C-alpha atoms as a PDB file:
ATOM      1  CA  MET A   1       0.000   0.000   0.000  1.00  0.00           C
ATOM      2  CA  SER A   2       1.719   3.109  -1.220  1.00  0.00           C
ATOM      3  CA  HIS A   3       0.884   6.598   0.040  1.00  0.00           C
ATOM      4  CA  GLY A   4       2.948   8.487  -2.465  1.00  0.00           C
ATOM      5  CA  ALA A   5       6.498   8.731  -3.591  1.00  0.00           C
ATOM      6  CA  ARG A   6       9.202   9.083  -0.971  1.00  0.00           C
ATOM      7  CA  VAL A   7      12.500  10.767  -1.547  1.00  0.00           C
ATOM      8  CA  ILE A   8      15.459   9.217   0.217  1.00  0.00           C
ATOM      9  CA  ARG A   9      18.556  11.369   0.313  1.00  0.00           C
ATOM     10  CA  THR A  10      21.965   9.898   0.758  1.00  0.00           C
ATOM     11  CA  GLY A  11      25.409  11.410   0.956  1.00  0.00           C
ATOM     12  CA  VAL A  12      26.652   9.257  -1.904  1.00  0.00           C
ATOM     13  CA  SER A  13      26.537  10.512  -5.443  1.00  0.00           C
ATOM     14  CA  SER A  14      26.407   8.136  -8.323  1.00  0.00           C
ATOM     15  CA  GLY A  15      29.711   9.455  -9.612  1.00  0.00           C
ATOM     16  CA  GLY A  16      32.149   8.231  -6.920  1.00  0.00           C
ATOM     17  CA  PRO A  17      32.930   7.081  -3.417  1.00  0.00           C
ATOM     18  CA  ALA A  18      31.190   8.503  -0.387  1.00  0.00           C
ATOM     19  CA  ALA A  19      32.626  11.637   1.158  1.00  0.00           C
ATOM     20  CA  PRO A  20      33.323  11.693   4.891  1.00  0.00           C
ATOM     21  CA  PRO A  21      30.447  13.096   6.934  1.00  0.00           C
ATOM     22  CA  PRO A  22      30.742  16.813   7.628  1.00  0.00           C
ATOM     23  CA  VAL A  23      31.747  17.933  11.096  1.00  0.00           C
ATOM     24  CA  THR A  24      28.822  19.638  12.743  1.00  0.00           C
ATOM     25  CA  VAL A  25      28.314  21.750  15.821  1.00  0.00           C
ATOM     26  CA  ALA A  26      26.375  18.905  17.443  1.00  0.00           C
ATOM     27  CA  SER A  27      29.489  16.808  17.787  1.00  0.00           C
ATOM     28  CA  SER A  28      31.339  19.612  19.557  1.00  0.00           C
ATOM     29  CA  SER A  29      28.451  20.143  21.969  1.00  0.00           C
ATOM     30  CA  ALA A  30      28.321  16.402  22.604  1.00  0.00           C
ATOM     31  CA  SER A  31      31.973  16.481  23.589  1.00  0.00           C
ATOM     32  CA  SER A  32      31.311  19.356  26.009  1.00  0.00           C
ATOM     33  CA  ASP A  33      28.506  17.292  27.562  1.00  0.00           C
ATOM     34  CA  ALA A  34      30.944  14.417  27.984  1.00  0.00           C
ATOM     35  CA  GLU A  35      33.329  16.550  30.067  1.00  0.00           C
ATOM     36  CA  LEU A  36      33.307  15.609  33.697  1.00  0.00           C
ATOM     37  CA  MET A  37      33.480  19.084  35.235  1.00  0.00           C
ATOM     38  CA  ASP A  38      32.073  22.477  34.376  1.00  0.00           C
ATOM     39  CA  GLY A  39      35.115  24.730  34.629  1.00  0.00           C
ATOM     40  CA  GLY A  40      33.084  27.855  33.938  1.00  0.00           C
ATOM     41  CA  TYR A  41      31.031  27.447  37.105  1.00  0.00           C
ATOM     42  CA  PHE A  42      34.122  28.043  39.264  1.00  0.00           C
ATOM     43  CA  ARG A  43      34.460  31.548  37.821  1.00  0.00           C
ATOM     44  CA  SER A  44      30.756  32.357  37.558  1.00  0.00           C
ATOM     45  CA  CYS A  45      29.036  34.770  39.904  1.00  0.00           C
ATOM     46  CA  ALA A  46      26.828  32.020  41.364  1.00  0.00           C
ATOM     47  CA  GLY A  47      29.838  29.773  41.960  1.00  0.00           C
ATOM     48  CA  MET A  48      31.853  32.463  43.703  1.00  0.00           C
ATOM     49  CA  LEU A  49      28.806  33.412  45.776  1.00  0.00           C
ATOM     50  CA  LYS A  50      28.466  29.812  46.967  1.00  0.00           C
ATOM     51  CA  VAL A  51      32.155  29.720  47.907  1.00  0.00           C
ATOM     52  CA  ALA A  52      31.764  32.994  49.858  1.00  0.00           C
ATOM     53  CA  GLN A  53      28.748  31.528  51.682  1.00  0.00           C
ATOM     54  CA  MET A  54      30.651  28.371  52.585  1.00  0.00           C
ATOM     55  CA  ILE A  55      33.645  30.359  53.852  1.00  0.00           C
ATOM     56  CA  SER A  56      31.526  32.688  55.980  1.00  0.00           C
ATOM     57  CA  LEU A  57      29.547  29.764  57.430  1.00  0.00           C
ATOM     58  CA  LEU A  58      32.758  27.899  58.239  1.00  0.00           C
ATOM     59  CA  ILE A  59      34.319  30.940  59.924  1.00  0.00           C
ATOM     60  CA  GLY A  60      31.119  31.517  61.913  1.00  0.00           C
ATOM     61  CA  PHE A  61      31.047  27.886  63.029  1.00  0.00           C
ATOM     62  CA  ILE A  62      34.725  27.847  64.020  1.00  0.00           C
ATOM     63  CA  SER A  63      34.395  31.163  65.896  1.00  0.00           C
ATOM     64  CA  VAL A  64      31.494  29.880  67.979  1.00  0.00           C
ATOM     65  CA  ASN A  65      32.990  26.422  68.448  1.00  0.00           C
ATOM     66  CA  ASN A  66      36.288  27.760  69.810  1.00  0.00           C
ATOM     67  CA  SER A  67      34.684  30.245  72.216  1.00  0.00           C
ATOM     68  CA  SER A  68      33.616  29.669  75.777  1.00  0.00           C
ATOM     69  CA  TRP A  69      29.849  29.939  76.057  1.00  0.00           C
ATOM     70  CA  THR A  70      27.324  29.150  78.711  1.00  0.00           C
ATOM     71  CA  ASP A  71      24.028  29.046  76.824  1.00  0.00           C
ATOM     72  CA  TYR A  72      24.271  25.585  75.299  1.00  0.00           C
ATOM     73  CA  SER A  73      20.943  25.562  73.430  1.00  0.00           C
ATOM     74  CA  ALA A  74      21.461  28.862  71.601  1.00  0.00           C
ATOM     75  CA  TYR A  75      24.922  28.108  70.297  1.00  0.00           C
ATOM     76  CA  SER A  76      24.344  24.445  69.562  1.00  0.00           C
ATOM     77  CA  PHE A  77      21.386  25.542  67.388  1.00  0.00           C
ATOM     78  CA  PHE A  78      23.651  28.045  65.647  1.00  0.00           C
ATOM     79  CA  GLN A  79      26.308  25.390  65.064  1.00  0.00           C
ATOM     80  CA  ILE A  80      23.791  22.883  63.694  1.00  0.00           C
ATOM     81  CA  VAL A  81      22.242  25.441  61.346  1.00  0.00           C
ATOM     82  CA  THR A  82      25.613  26.637  60.030  1.00  0.00           C
ATOM     83  CA  MET A  83      26.865  23.095  59.401  1.00  0.00           C
ATOM     84  CA  CYS A  84      23.610  21.997  57.724  1.00  0.00           C
ATOM     85  CA  ASP A  85      23.659  25.071  55.490  1.00  0.00           C
ATOM     86  CA  LEU A  86      27.327  24.511  54.701  1.00  0.00           C
ATOM     87  CA  VAL A  87      26.718  20.879  53.720  1.00  0.00           C
ATOM     88  CA  MET A  88      23.706  21.752  51.560  1.00  0.00           C
ATOM     89  CA  ILE A  89      25.506  24.602  49.782  1.00  0.00           C
ATOM     90  CA  LEU A  90      28.455  22.273  49.171  1.00  0.00           C
ATOM     91  CA  PHE A  91      26.001  19.679  47.807  1.00  0.00           C
ATOM     92  CA  PHE A  92      24.488  22.145  45.320  1.00  0.00           C
ATOM     93  CA  TYR A  93      27.967  23.419  44.419  1.00  0.00           C
ATOM     94  CA  ILE A  94      29.081  19.887  43.561  1.00  0.00           C
ATOM     95  CA  MET A  95      25.817  19.344  41.659  1.00  0.00           C
ATOM     96  CA  HIS A  96      26.618  22.331  39.447  1.00  0.00           C
ATOM     97  CA  ILE A  97      30.307  21.533  39.005  1.00  0.00           C
ATOM     98  CA  PHE A  98      29.744  17.915  37.951  1.00  0.00           C
ATOM     99  CA  ARG A  99      26.522  18.720  36.029  1.00  0.00           C
ATOM    100  CA  VAL A 100      24.522  16.109  37.912  1.00  0.00           C
ATOM    101  CA  TYR A 101      21.343  18.109  37.321  1.00  0.00           C
ATOM    102  CA  ARG A 102      21.533  17.166  33.618  1.00  0.00           C
ATOM    103  CA  ARG A 103      21.439  13.457  34.425  1.00  0.00           C
ATOM    104  CA  LEU A 104      18.846  13.570  37.207  1.00  0.00           C
ATOM    105  CA  THR A 105      15.963  15.279  35.465  1.00  0.00           C
ATOM    106  CA  CYS A 106      13.299  13.881  37.781  1.00  0.00           C
ATOM    107  CA  VAL A 107      14.069  16.635  40.322  1.00  0.00           C
ATOM    108  CA  SER A 108      13.401  20.315  39.739  1.00  0.00           C
ATOM    109  CA  TRP A 109      16.846  21.538  40.776  1.00  0.00           C
ATOM    110  CA  PRO A 110      16.113  25.286  40.629  1.00  0.00           C
ATOM    111  CA  LEU A 111      13.083  24.754  42.877  1.00  0.00           C
ATOM    112  CA  ALA A 112      15.045  22.520  45.264  1.00  0.00           C
ATOM    113  CA  GLU A 113      17.841  25.083  45.509  1.00  0.00           C
ATOM    114  CA  PHE A 114      15.358  27.916  46.016  1.00  0.00           C
ATOM    115  CA  LEU A 115      13.574  26.041  48.822  1.00  0.00           C
ATOM    116  CA  HIS A 116      16.911  25.205  50.455  1.00  0.00           C
ATOM    117  CA  TYR A 117      17.888  28.863  50.437  1.00  0.00           C
ATOM    118  CA  LEU A 118      14.478  29.925  51.732  1.00  0.00           C
ATOM    119  CA  ILE A 119      14.424  27.532  54.688  1.00  0.00           C
ATOM    120  CA  GLY A 120      18.163  27.756  55.391  1.00  0.00           C
ATOM    121  CA  THR A 121      18.168  31.553  55.328  1.00  0.00           C
ATOM    122  CA  ILE A 122      15.277  31.798  57.777  1.00  0.00           C
ATOM    123  CA  LEU A 123      16.916  29.336  60.176  1.00  0.00           C
ATOM    124  CA  LEU A 124      20.301  31.035  59.806  1.00  0.00           C
ATOM    125  CA  LEU A 125      18.764  34.448  60.514  1.00  0.00           C
ATOM    126  CA  ILE A 126      17.066  33.107  63.647  1.00  0.00           C
ATOM    127  CA  GLY A 127      20.274  31.423  64.792  1.00  0.00           C
ATOM    128  CA  SER A 128      22.322  34.569  64.174  1.00  0.00           C
ATOM    129  CA  ILE A 129      19.879  36.780  66.067  1.00  0.00           C
ATOM    130  CA  VAL A 130      19.860  34.411  69.049  1.00  0.00           C
ATOM    131  CA  ALA A 131      23.662  34.094  68.929  1.00  0.00           C
ATOM    132  CA  ALA A 132      24.078  37.868  68.844  1.00  0.00           C
ATOM    133  CA  ALA A 133      21.615  38.372  71.700  1.00  0.00           C
ATOM    134  CA  LYS A 134      23.326  35.785  73.918  1.00  0.00           C
ATOM    135  CA  SER A 135      26.933  36.706  73.063  1.00  0.00           C
ATOM    136  CA  TYR A 136      27.568  38.785  76.231  1.00  0.00           C
ATOM    137  CA  ASN A 137      30.330  40.680  74.348  1.00  0.00           C
ATOM    138  CA  ILE A 138      32.559  37.607  74.075  1.00  0.00           C
ATOM    139  CA  THR A 139      34.704  38.241  70.997  1.00  0.00           C
ATOM    140  CA  GLY A 140      34.410  34.793  69.411  1.00  0.00           C
ATOM    141  CA  LEU A 141      30.644  34.695  69.830  1.00  0.00           C
ATOM    142  CA  VAL A 142      30.221  38.178  68.377  1.00  0.00           C
ATOM    143  CA  ALA A 143      32.415  37.189  65.413  1.00  0.00           C
ATOM    144  CA  GLY A 144      30.381  34.004  64.900  1.00  0.00           C
ATOM    145  CA  ALA A 145      27.116  35.941  64.931  1.00  0.00           C
ATOM    146  CA  THR A 146      28.583  38.544  62.552  1.00  0.00           C
ATOM    147  CA  PHE A 147      29.656  35.888  60.065  1.00  0.00           C
ATOM    148  CA  GLY A 148      26.237  34.292  60.511  1.00  0.00           C
ATOM    149  CA  PHE A 149      24.611  37.577  59.475  1.00  0.00           C
ATOM    150  CA  LEU A 150      27.030  37.872  56.549  1.00  0.00           C
ATOM    151  CA  ALA A 151      26.131  34.357  55.406  1.00  0.00           C
ATOM    152  CA  THR A 152      22.439  35.254  55.761  1.00  0.00           C
ATOM    153  CA  ILE A 153      22.892  38.257  53.466  1.00  0.00           C
ATOM    154  CA  LEU A 154      24.787  36.137  50.930  1.00  0.00           C
ATOM    155  CA  CYS A 155      22.027  33.498  51.059  1.00  0.00           C
ATOM    156  CA  VAL A 156      19.386  36.173  50.431  1.00  0.00           C
ATOM    157  CA  ILE A 157      21.369  37.348  47.395  1.00  0.00           C
ATOM    158  CA  SER A 158      21.595  33.751  46.127  1.00  0.00           C
ATOM    159  CA  MET A 159      17.910  33.186  46.738  1.00  0.00           C
ATOM    160  CA  TRP A 160      17.023  36.369  44.890  1.00  0.00           C
ATOM    161  CA  SER A 161      19.266  35.533  41.939  1.00  0.00           C
ATOM    162  CA  SER A 162      17.948  31.960  41.858  1.00  0.00           C
ATOM    163  CA  TYR A 163      14.373  33.245  41.811  1.00  0.00           C
ATOM    164  CA  LYS A 164      15.229  35.883  39.235  1.00  0.00           C
ATOM    165  CA  VAL A 165      16.870  33.384  36.901  1.00  0.00           C
ATOM    166  CA  SER A 166      14.435  30.491  37.270  1.00  0.00           C
ATOM    167  CA  CYS A 167      11.090  32.287  37.537  1.00  0.00           C
ATOM    168  CA  ILE A 168      11.320  35.743  36.009  1.00  0.00           C
ATOM    169  CA  THR A 169      13.102  34.706  32.828  1.00  0.00           C
ATOM    170  CA  GLN A 170      10.600  31.913  32.314  1.00  0.00           C
ATOM    171  CA  SER A 171       7.672  34.304  32.517  1.00  0.00           C
ATOM    172  CA  THR A 172       9.229  36.827  30.108  1.00  0.00           C
ATOM    173  CA  SER A 173      10.269  34.220  27.527  1.00  0.00           C
ATOM    174  CA  LYS A 174       6.655  33.279  26.658  1.00  0.00           C
END
């Protein structure tokens, strides 16, 4: 049962041997997908912002951990929040560097990162306020609370840029 004539195109002419297939842009993009690491993310604004967050959280944790404090519940909460935020930011940093988000498409990674920043920033702000209120002018505790506030500001900037990139550009591209 024929539905009409079909035209089949081949790369071979009737006059000679087949020419090698042309090199296309798709093969160069396939090789960039095969690379293990995304070197551009190290130098990107989002990558450097994540590194700054991790450094400020680590300094805040070390400052509080090496100080003498009497209010165990306030500073243990601050330490737990800073370490959890540090681990989650490191997780998302590794996700971006190794391009895991391209292989695991069942998860909405921009939404997951946005929710992490939302919840982590609120908890970090609460922990920093409590740490600052209970510091009693002890230098290490004040420094820990200060770096906690700095990390909170950096997380707000990341959350805003994540929202701006994932939600606002989607709505304007329609």
